[in-house]
CSV table of C-alpha atoms and ligand atoms in Angstrom, one decimal:
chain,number,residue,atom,x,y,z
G,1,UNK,CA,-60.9,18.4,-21.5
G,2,UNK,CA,-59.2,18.3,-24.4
G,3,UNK,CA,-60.6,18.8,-28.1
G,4,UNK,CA,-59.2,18.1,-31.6
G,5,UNK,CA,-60.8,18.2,-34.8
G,6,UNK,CA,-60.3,14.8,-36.9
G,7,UNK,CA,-62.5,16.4,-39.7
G,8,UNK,CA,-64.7,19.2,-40.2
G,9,UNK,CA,-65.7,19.5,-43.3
G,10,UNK,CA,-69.5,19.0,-43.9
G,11,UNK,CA,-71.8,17.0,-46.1
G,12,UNK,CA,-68.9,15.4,-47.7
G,13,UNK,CA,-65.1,15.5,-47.3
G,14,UNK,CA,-62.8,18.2,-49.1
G,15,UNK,CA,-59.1,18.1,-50.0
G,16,UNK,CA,-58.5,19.6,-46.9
G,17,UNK,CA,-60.8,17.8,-44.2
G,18,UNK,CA,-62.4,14.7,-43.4
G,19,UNK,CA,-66.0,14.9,-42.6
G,20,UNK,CA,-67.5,15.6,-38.9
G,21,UNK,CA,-65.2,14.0,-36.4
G,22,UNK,CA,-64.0,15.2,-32.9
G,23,UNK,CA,-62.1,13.4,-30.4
G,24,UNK,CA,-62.3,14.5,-26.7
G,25,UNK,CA,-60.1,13.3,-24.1
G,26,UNK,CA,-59.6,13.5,-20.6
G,27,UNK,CA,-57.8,11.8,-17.3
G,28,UNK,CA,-56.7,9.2,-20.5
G,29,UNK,CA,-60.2,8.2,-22.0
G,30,UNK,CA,-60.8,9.1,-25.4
G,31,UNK,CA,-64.3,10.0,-26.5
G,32,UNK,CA,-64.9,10.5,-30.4
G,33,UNK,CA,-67.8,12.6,-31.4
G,34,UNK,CA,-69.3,11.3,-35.0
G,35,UNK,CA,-67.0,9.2,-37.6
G,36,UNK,CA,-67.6,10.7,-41.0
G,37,UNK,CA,-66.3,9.4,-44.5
G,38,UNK,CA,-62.3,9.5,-44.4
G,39,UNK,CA,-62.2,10.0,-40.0
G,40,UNK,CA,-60.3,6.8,-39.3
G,41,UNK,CA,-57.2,7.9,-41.3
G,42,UNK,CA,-57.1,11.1,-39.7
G,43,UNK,CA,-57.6,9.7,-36.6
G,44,UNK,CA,-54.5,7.9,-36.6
G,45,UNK,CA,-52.6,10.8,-36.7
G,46,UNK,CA,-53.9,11.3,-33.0
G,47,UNK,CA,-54.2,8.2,-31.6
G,48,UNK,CA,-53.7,4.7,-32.4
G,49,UNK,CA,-56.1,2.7,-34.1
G,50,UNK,CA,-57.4,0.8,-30.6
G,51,UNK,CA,-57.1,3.6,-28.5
G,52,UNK,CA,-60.5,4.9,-28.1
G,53,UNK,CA,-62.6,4.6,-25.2
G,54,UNK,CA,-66.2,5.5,-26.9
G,55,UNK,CA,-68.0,6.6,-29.9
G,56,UNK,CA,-71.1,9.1,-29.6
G,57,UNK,CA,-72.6,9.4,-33.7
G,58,UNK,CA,-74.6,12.1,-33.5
G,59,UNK,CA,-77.1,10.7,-36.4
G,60,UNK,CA,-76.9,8.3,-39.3
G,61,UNK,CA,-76.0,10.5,-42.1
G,62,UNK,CA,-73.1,9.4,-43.7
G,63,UNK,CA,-70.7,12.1,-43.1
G,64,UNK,CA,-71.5,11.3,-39.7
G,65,UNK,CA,-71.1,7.6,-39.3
G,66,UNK,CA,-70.0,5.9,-42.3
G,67,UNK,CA,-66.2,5.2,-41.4
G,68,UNK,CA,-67.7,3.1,-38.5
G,69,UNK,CA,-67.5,0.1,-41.8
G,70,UNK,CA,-63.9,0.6,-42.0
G,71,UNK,CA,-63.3,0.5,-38.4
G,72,UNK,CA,-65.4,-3.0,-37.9
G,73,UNK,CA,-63.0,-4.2,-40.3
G,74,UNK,CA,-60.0,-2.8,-38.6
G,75,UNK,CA,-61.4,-4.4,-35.0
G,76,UNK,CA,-62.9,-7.1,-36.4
G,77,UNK,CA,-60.3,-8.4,-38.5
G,78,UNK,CA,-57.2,-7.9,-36.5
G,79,UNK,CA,-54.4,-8.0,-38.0
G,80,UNK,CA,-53.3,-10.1,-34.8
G,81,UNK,CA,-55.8,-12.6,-35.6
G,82,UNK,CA,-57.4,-11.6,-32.7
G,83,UNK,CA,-60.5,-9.5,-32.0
G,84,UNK,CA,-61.1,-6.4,-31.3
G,85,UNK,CA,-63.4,-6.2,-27.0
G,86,UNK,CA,-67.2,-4.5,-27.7
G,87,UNK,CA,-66.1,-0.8,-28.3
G,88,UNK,CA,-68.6,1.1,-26.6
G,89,UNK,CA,-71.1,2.9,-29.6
G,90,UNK,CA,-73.7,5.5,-28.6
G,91,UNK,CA,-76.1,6.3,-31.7
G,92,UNK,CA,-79.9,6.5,-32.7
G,93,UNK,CA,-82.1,4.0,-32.5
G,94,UNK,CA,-81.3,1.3,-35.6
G,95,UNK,CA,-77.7,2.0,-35.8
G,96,UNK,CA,-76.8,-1.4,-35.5
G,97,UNK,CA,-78.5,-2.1,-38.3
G,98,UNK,CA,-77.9,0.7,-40.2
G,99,UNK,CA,-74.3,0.2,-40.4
G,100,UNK,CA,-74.7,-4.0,-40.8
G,101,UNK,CA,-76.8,-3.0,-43.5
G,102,UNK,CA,-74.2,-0.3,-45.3
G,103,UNK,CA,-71.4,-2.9,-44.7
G,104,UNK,CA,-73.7,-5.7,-46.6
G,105,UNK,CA,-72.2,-9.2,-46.0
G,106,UNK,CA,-71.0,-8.8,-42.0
G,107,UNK,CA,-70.4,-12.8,-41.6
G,108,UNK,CA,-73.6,-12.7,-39.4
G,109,UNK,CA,-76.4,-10.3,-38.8
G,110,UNK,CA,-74.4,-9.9,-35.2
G,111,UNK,CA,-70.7,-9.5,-36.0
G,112,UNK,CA,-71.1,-5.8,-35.6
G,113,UNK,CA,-71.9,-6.5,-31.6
G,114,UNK,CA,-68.8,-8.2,-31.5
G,115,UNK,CA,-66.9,-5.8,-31.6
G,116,UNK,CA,-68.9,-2.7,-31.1
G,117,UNK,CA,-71.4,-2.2,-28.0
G,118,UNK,CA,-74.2,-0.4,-28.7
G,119,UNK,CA,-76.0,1.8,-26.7
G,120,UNK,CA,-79.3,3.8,-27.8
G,121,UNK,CA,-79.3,7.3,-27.4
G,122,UNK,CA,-82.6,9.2,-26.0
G,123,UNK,CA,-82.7,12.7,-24.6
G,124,UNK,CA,-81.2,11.9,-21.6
G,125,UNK,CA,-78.3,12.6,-19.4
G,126,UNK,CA,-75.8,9.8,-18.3
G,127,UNK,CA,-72.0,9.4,-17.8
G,128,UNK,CA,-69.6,8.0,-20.8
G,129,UNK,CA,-66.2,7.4,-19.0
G,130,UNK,CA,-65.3,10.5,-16.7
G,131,UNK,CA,-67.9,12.9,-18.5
G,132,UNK,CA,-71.0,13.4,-17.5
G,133,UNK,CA,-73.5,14.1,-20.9
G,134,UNK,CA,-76.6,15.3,-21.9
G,135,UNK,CA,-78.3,14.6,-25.2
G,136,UNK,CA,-81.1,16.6,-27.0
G,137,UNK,CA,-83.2,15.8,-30.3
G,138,UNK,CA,-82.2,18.6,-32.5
G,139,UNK,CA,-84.3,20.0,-35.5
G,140,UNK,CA,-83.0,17.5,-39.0
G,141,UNK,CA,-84.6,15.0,-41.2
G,142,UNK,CA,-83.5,12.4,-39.4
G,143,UNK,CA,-83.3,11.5,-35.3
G,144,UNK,CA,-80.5,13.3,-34.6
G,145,UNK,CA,-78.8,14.6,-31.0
G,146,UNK,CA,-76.7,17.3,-30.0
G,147,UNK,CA,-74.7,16.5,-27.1
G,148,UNK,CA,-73.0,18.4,-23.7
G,149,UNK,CA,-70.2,17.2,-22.2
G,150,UNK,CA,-69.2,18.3,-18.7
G,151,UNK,CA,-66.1,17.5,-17.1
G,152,UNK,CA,-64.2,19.0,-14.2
G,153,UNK,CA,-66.6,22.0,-14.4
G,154,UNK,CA,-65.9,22.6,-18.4
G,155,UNK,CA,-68.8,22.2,-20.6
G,156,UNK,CA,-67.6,21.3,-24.8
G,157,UNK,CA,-71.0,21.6,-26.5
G,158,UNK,CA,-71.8,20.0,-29.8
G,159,UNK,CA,-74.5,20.8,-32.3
G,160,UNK,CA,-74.9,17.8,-34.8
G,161,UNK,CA,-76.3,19.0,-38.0
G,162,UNK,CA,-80.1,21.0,-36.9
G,163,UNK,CA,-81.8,23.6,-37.9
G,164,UNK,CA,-82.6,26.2,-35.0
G,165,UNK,CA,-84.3,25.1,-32.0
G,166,UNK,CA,-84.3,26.2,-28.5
G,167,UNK,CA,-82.9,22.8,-27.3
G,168,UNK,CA,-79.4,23.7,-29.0
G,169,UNK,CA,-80.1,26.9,-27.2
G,170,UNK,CA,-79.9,25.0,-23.7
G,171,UNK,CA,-77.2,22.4,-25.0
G,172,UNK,CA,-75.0,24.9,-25.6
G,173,UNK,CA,-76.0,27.1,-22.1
G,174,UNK,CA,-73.1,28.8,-20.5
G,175,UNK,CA,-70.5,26.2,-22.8
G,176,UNK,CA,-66.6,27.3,-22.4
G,177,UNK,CA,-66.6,26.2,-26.2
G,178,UNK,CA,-69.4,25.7,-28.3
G,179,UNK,CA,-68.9,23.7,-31.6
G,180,UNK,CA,-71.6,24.4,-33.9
G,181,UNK,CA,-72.2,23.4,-37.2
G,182,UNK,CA,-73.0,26.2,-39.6
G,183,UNK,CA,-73.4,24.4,-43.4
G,184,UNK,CA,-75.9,26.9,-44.8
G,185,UNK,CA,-74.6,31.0,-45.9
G,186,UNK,CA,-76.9,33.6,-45.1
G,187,UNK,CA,-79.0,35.0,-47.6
G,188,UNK,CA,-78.6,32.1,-50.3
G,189,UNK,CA,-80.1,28.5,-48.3
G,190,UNK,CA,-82.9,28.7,-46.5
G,191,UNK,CA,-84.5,25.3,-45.6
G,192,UNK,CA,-85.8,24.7,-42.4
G,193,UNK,CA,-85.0,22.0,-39.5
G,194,UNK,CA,-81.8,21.0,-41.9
G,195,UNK,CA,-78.8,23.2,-41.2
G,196,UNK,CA,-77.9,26.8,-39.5
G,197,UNK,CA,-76.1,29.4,-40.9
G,198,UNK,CA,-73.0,31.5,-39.7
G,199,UNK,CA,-75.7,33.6,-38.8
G,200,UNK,CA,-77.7,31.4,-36.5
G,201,UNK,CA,-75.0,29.9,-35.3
G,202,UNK,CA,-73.6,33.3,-33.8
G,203,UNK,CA,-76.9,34.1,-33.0
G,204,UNK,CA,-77.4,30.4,-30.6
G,205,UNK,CA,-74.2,31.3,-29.3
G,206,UNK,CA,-75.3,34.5,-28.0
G,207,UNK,CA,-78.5,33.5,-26.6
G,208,UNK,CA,-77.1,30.7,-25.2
G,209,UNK,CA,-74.7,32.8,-23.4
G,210,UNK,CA,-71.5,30.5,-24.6
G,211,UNK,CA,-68.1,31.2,-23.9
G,212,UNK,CA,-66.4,30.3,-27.4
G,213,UNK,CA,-67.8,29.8,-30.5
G,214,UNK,CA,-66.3,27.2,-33.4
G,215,UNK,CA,-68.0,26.8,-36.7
G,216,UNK,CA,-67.4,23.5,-38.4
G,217,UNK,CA,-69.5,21.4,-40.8
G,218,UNK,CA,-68.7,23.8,-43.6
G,219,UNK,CA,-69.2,22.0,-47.0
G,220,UNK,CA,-66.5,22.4,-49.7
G,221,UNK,CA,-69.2,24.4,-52.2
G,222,UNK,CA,-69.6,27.1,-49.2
G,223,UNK,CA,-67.3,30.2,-48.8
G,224,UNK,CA,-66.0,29.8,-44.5
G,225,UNK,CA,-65.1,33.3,-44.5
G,226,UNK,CA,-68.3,34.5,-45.0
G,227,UNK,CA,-70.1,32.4,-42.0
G,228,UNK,CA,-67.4,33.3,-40.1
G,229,UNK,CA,-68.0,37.3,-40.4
G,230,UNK,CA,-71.9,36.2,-40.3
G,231,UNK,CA,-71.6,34.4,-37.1
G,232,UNK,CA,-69.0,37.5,-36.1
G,233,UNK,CA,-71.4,40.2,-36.5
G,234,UNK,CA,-74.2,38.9,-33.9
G,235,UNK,CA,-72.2,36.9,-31.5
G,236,UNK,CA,-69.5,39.2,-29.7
G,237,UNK,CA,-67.6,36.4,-28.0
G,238,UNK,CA,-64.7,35.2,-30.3
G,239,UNK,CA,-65.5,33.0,-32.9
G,240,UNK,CA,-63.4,31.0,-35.4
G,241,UNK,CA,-63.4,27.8,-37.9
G,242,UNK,CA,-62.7,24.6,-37.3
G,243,UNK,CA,-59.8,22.9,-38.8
G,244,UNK,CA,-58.4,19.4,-39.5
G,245,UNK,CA,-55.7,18.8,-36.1
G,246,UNK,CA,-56.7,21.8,-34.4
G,247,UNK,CA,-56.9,21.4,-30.4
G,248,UNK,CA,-58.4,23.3,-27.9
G,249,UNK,CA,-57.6,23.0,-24.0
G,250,UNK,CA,-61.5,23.7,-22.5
A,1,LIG,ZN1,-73.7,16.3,-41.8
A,2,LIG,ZN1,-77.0,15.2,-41.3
């Protein structure tokens, strides 16, 4: 498997980074984890525009799923004339209507099925192309997963935004590479079943017994450097941040 971060930066985009978005690829399908504001640009840089196989949005926040507008446009108005075959989209319950809604005047109530194909996610395990994946509700505001992905033995495990709860814990279970989202610092937020902190991120990492820890979702207001040495001082394995184009062979 093969990981790259399309954006990382959390809650909403920095100079640096597009918001949450992660595409994962392997034996030629292209998986993409979550599509946060300013995604599809970046994207590009890694594959073309109609080259994805699947879409998994974690939740419905926007920094999760609110380039999916710009993409309908991109699919559904083709520069071709033509349009863009149902894209396989796995996401809560209502996101078809969630994103019809955002986008406002979709020609019909169903020209989002035209071009996307929408599957509701449950706590459940089931294949998506050559992966074999297992979704959990984690602990946020809103119905939101976290999400395994096994292939060829590997296991890439990906938190969502949540709060602690033990099923992160067994998402993340023996994971070569855990990518785990750690908004909050230590000491200064404290809000429960929202976010984790470098701290509890480390801290699910080592009870979870993974391989690799990477620390993303990091909003522009918060200082990486000192989740990083949070999540450093209670998880031994080796920890870093992600980054916008960073890849990682798992
Ligand atoms: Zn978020
Ligand atoms: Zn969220």
């Amino acid at each position: 498997m093969k990981l790259t971060v399309v954006g990382c930066s959390g809650s909403f985009p920095s100079a640096e980074s597009a918001c949450s978005s992660y595409l994962v690829e392997a034996d030629g399908f292209r998986l993409l984890l979550d599509m946060g504001n300013g995604a599809l640009g970046e994207l590009q840089r890694h594959c073309g525009l109609y080259d994805l196989d699947a879409i998994f949005l974690s939740h419905l926040h926007a920094d999760h799923c609110i380039d999916m507008l710009a993409y309908f446009v991109a699919r559904y108005y083709r520069h071709d004339g033509g349009r863009c075959a149902p894209l396989p989209v796995y996401g809560p319950e209502g996101t078809e209507h969630r994103l019809t809604t955002a986008y406002a005047d979709t020609p019909s109530a169903s020209s989002m099925s035209e071009v996307f194909d929408f599957h509701t996610v449950k706590p459940s395990t089931f294949e998506i192309g050559p992966f074999t994946v297992h979704t959990e509700r984690v602990a946020h505001p809103v119905e939101a997963y976290g999400i395994r992905i096994e292939h060829a033995g590997k296991v890439l495990a990906y938190s969502g935004d949540t709060g602690v709860t033990p099923a992160l814990d067994e998402l993340a279970r023996d994971a070569d590479l855990f990518l785990c989202e750690a908004a909050f610092t230590h000491g200064k937020e404290s809000i429960p079943d929202l976010h984790l902190n470098g701290r509890e991120a480390g801290e699910t990492a080592a009870r979870a017994g993974a391989r690799r820890l990477v620390l993303t979702h990091i909003p522009p207001w918060t200082d990486p450097q000192v989740n990083l040495a949070d999540a450093r001082a209670v998880y031994e394995g080796p920890v870093e941040l992600a980054a916008p184009r960073l890849s990682y062979d798992i």
